[in-house]
CSV table of C-alpha atoms in Angstrom, one decimal:
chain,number,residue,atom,x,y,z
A,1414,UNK,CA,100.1,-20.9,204.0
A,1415,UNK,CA,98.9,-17.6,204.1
A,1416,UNK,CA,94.6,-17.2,203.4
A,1417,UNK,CA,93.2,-15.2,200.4
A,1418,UNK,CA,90.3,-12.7,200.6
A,1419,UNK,CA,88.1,-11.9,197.5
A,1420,UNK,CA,85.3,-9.5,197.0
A,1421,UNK,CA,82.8,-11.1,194.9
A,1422,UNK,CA,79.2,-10.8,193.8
A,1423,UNK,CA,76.9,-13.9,194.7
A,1424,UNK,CA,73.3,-14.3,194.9
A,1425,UNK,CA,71.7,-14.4,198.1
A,1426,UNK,CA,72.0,-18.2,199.8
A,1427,UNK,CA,68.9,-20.5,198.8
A,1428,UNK,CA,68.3,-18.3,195.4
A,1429,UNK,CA,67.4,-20.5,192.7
A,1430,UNK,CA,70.1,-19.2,190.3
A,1431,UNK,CA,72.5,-19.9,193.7
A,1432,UNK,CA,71.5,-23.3,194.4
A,1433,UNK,CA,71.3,-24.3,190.6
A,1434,UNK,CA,74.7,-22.7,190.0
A,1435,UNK,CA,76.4,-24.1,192.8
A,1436,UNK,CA,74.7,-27.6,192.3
A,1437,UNK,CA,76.4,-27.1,188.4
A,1438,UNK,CA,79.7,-26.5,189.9
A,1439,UNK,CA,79.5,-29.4,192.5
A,1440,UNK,CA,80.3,-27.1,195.2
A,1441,UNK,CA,78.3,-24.7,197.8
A,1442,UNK,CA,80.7,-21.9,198.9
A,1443,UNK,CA,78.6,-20.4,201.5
A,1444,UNK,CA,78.2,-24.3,203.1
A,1445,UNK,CA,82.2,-25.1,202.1
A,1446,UNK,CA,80.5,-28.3,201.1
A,1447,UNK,CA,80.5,-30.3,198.2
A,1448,UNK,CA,77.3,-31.1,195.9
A,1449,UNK,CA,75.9,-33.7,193.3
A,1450,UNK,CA,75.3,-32.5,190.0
A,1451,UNK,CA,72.3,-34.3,188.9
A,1452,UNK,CA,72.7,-35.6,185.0
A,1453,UNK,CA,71.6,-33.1,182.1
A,1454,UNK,CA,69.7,-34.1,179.4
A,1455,UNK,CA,72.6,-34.0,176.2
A,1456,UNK,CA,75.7,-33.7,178.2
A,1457,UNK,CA,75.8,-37.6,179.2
A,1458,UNK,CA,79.1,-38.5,177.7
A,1459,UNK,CA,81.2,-35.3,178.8
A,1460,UNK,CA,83.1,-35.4,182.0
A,1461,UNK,CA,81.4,-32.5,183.7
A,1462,UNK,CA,83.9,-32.8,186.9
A,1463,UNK,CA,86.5,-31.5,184.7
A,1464,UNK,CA,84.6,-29.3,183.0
A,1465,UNK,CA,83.9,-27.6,185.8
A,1466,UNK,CA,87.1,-27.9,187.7
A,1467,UNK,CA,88.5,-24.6,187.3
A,1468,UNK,CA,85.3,-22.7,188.8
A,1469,UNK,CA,84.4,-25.0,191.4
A,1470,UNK,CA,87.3,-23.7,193.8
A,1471,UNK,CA,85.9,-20.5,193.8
A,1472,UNK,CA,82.4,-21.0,194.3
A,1473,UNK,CA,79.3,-19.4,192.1
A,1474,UNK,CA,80.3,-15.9,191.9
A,1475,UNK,CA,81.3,-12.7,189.6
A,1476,UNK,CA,84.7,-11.0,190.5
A,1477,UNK,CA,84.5,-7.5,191.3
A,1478,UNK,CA,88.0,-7.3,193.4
A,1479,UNK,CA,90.0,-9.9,192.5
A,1480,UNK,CA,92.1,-12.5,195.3
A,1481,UNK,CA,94.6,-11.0,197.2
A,1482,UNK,CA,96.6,-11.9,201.0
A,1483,UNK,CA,95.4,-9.0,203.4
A,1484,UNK,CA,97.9,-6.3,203.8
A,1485,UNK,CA,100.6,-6.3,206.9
A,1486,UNK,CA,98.5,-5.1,210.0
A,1487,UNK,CA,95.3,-5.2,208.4
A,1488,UNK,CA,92.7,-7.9,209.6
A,1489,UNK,CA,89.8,-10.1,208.2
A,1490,UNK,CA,87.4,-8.2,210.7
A,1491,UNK,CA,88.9,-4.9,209.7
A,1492,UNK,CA,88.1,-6.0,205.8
A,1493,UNK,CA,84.5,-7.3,206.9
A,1494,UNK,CA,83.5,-4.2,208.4
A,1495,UNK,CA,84.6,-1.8,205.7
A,1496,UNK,CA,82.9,-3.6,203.0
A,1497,UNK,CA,79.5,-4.1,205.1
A,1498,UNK,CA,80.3,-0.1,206.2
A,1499,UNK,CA,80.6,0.5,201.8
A,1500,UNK,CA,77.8,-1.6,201.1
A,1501,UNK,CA,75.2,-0.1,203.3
A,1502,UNK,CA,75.3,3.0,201.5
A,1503,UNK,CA,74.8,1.0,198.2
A,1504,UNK,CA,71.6,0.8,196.3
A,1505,UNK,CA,70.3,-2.7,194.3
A,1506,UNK,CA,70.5,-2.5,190.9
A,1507,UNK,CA,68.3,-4.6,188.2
A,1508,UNK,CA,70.5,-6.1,184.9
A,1509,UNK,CA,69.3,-8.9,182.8
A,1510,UNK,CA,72.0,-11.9,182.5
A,1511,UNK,CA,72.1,-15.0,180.7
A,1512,UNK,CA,74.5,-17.4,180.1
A,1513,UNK,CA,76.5,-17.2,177.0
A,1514,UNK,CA,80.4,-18.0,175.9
A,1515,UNK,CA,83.4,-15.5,176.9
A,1516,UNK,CA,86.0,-16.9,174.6
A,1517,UNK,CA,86.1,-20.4,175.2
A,1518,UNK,CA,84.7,-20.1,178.6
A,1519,UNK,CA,81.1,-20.5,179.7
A,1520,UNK,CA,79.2,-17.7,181.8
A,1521,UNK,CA,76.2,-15.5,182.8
A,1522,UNK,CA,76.9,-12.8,181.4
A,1523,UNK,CA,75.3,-9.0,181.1
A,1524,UNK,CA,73.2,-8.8,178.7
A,1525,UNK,CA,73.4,-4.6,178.4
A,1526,UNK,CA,76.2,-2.1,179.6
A,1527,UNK,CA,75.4,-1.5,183.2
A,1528,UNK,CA,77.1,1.4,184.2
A,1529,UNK,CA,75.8,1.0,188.0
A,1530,UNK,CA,78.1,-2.5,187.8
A,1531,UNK,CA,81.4,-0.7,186.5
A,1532,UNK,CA,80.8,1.9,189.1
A,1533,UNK,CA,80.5,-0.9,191.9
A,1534,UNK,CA,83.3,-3.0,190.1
A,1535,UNK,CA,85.5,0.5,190.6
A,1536,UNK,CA,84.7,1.0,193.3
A,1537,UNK,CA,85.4,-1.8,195.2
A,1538,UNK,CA,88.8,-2.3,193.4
A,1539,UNK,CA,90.0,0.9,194.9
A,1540,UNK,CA,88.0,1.6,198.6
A,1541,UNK,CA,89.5,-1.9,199.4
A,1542,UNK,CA,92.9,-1.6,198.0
A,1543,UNK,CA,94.7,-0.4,201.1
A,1544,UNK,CA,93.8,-4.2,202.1
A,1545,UNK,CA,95.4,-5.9,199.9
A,1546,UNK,CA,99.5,-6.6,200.2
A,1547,UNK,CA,101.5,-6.1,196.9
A,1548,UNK,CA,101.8,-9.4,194.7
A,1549,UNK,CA,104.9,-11.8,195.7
A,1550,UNK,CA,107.0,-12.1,192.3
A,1551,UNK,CA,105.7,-16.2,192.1
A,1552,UNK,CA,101.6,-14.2,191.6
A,1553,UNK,CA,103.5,-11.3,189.4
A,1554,UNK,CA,105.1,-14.1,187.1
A,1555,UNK,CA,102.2,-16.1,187.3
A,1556,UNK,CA,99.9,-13.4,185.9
A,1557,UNK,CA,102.2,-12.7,183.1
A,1558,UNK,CA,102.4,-15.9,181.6
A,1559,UNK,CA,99.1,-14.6,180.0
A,1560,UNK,CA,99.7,-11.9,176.9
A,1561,UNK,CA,99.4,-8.1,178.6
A,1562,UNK,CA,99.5,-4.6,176.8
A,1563,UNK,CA,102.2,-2.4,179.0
A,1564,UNK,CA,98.3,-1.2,180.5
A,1565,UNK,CA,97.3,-4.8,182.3
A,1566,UNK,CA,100.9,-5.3,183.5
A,1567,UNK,CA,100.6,-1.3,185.4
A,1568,UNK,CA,97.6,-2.2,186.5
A,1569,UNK,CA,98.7,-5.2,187.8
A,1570,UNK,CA,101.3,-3.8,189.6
A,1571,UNK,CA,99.0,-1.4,190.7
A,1572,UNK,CA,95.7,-2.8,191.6
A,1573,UNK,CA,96.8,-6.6,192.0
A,1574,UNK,CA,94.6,-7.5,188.4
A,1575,UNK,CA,95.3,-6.9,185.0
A,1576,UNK,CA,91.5,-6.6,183.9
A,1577,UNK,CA,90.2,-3.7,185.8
A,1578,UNK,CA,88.1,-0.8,185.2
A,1579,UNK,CA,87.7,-0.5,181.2
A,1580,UNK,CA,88.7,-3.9,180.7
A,1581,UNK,CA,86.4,-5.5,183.3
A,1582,UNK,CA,83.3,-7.3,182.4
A,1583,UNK,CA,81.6,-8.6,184.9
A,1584,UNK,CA,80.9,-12.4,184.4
A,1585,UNK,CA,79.7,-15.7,186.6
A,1586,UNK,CA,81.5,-18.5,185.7
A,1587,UNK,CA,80.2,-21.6,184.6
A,1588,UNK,CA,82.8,-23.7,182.9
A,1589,UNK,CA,86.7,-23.8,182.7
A,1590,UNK,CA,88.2,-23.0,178.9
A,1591,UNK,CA,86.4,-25.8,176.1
A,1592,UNK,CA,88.7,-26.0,173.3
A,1593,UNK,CA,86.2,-27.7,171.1
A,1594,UNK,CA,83.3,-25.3,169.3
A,1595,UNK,CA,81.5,-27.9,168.9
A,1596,UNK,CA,81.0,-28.9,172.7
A,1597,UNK,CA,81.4,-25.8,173.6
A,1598,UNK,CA,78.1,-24.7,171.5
A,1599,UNK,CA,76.9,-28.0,172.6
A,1600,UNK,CA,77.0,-27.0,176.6
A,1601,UNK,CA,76.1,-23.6,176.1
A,1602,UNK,CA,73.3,-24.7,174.1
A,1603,UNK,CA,72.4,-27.2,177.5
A,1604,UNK,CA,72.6,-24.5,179.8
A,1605,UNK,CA,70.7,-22.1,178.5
A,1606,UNK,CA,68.0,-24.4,178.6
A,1607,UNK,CA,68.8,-25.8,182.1
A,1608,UNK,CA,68.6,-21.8,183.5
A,1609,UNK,CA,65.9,-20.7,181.4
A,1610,UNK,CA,64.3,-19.8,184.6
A,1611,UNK,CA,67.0,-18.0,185.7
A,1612,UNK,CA,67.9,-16.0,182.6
A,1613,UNK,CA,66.3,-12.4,182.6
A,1614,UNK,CA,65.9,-9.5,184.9
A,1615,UNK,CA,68.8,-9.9,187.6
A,1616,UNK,CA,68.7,-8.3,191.6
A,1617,UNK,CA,72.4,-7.4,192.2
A,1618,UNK,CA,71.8,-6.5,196.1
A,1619,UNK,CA,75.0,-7.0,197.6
A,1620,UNK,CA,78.5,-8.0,198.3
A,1621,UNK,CA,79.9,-11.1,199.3
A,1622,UNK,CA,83.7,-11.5,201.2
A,1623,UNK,CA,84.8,-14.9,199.9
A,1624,UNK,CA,87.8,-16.2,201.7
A,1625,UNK,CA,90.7,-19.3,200.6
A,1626,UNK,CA,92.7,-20.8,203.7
A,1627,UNK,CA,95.9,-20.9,201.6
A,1628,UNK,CA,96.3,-22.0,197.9
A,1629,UNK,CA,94.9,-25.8,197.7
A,1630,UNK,CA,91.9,-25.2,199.4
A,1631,UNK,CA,88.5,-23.7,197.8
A,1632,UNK,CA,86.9,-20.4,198.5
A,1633,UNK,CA,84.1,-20.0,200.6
A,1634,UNK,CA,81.8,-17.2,201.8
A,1635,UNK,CA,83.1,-15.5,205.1
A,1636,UNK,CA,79.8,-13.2,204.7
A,1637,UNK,CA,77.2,-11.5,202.3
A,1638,UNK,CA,76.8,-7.7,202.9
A,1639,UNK,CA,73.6,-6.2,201.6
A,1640,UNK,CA,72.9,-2.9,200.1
A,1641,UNK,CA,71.2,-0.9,202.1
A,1642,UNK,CA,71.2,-2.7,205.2
């Protein structure tokens, strides 16, 4: 099977939103290592394994470029260079976040527009394009099951991801989709309160190359490039 690369936003390793996010999902992505969730007050008869499912193979993170198989003679070392190379000339950026519902998904979100994120979202969809190899037809079809405006499906042919540039919002995931309002409210309403702490004023410092063997297995951080460095 041939590996995935993704360029993602994720906190800096041992930062309490990292480890309390991670330890939500059940998984550490810069470890490759499963965690224990301890129990949360008001969520004790939900199965939080599958709540979770869905974001726990991708580890804690925000998707700036989304997955894609590294072009034909490109390499992973190449890719790692050119985004520590982008990154260095990068300065942090504050944004508060907090974690509130994205349809019937769970997430910290933005809580302003941050035009310093769509600029690094942008960028890093096109500097690192000539990476990426062109969608097989099996990823094309796949994305399409989903409703897209003639727009998304260019894009998609274009940039490997429908939602890019004015239709991005940057977003951490927290849950997979919760059908019911009622639990849904019900969770939300639980983690806000479990990342209280962690709500506010947000660092966004650097970059982070995740990487997925082939399709089974979960992501996991390759490297974190700072801004700056």
């Amino acid at each position: 099977m041939t590996a995935r690369y993704a360029i993602y936003y994720a906190p800096r390793p041992g930062a309490r939103l990292w480890d309390k996010a991670s330890a939500w999902l059940g998984f550490d992505a810069y470890a490759g290592a499963p965690l224990t969730r301890r129990p949360l007050p008001g969520l004790d008869a939900l199965d939080l394994d599958a709540l979770t499912a869905d974001p726990r193979g991708y580890g804690f993170h925000g998707t700036l470029k989304a997955p894609f198989e590294l072009a034909a003679g490109r390499s992973e070392a190449e890719l790692l260079a050119a985004v520590g190379q982008r990154a260095a000339g990068l300065v942090p950026f504050e944004v508060p976040i907090a974690p509130a519902a994205l349809g019937r998904f769970l997430a910290f979100q933005l809580q302003r527009p941050s035009p310093e994120m769509q600029a690094l979202h942008a960028l890093c969809v096109r500097d690192f394009d000539a990476f990426r190899a062109p969608l097989s037809d099996a990823d094309l079809a796949r994305r399409r099951k989903a409703p897209l405006t003639p727009e998304q499906d260019a894009r998609l042919v274009e940039w490997g991801y429908p939602h890019v540039f004015e239709d991005f919002r940057f977003h951490m995931t927290l849950t997979g989709s919760i059908r019911d309002d009622a639990v849904r409210t019900r969770v939300l309403a639980v983690l806000q309160d479990h990342f209280a702490e962690e709500t506010g004023a947000h660092l966004f410092d650097g970059v982070a190359v995740f990487k997925q063997d082939d399709r089974q297995a979960p992501f996991k951080i390759l490297e974190r490039l700072d801004f700056g460095a």
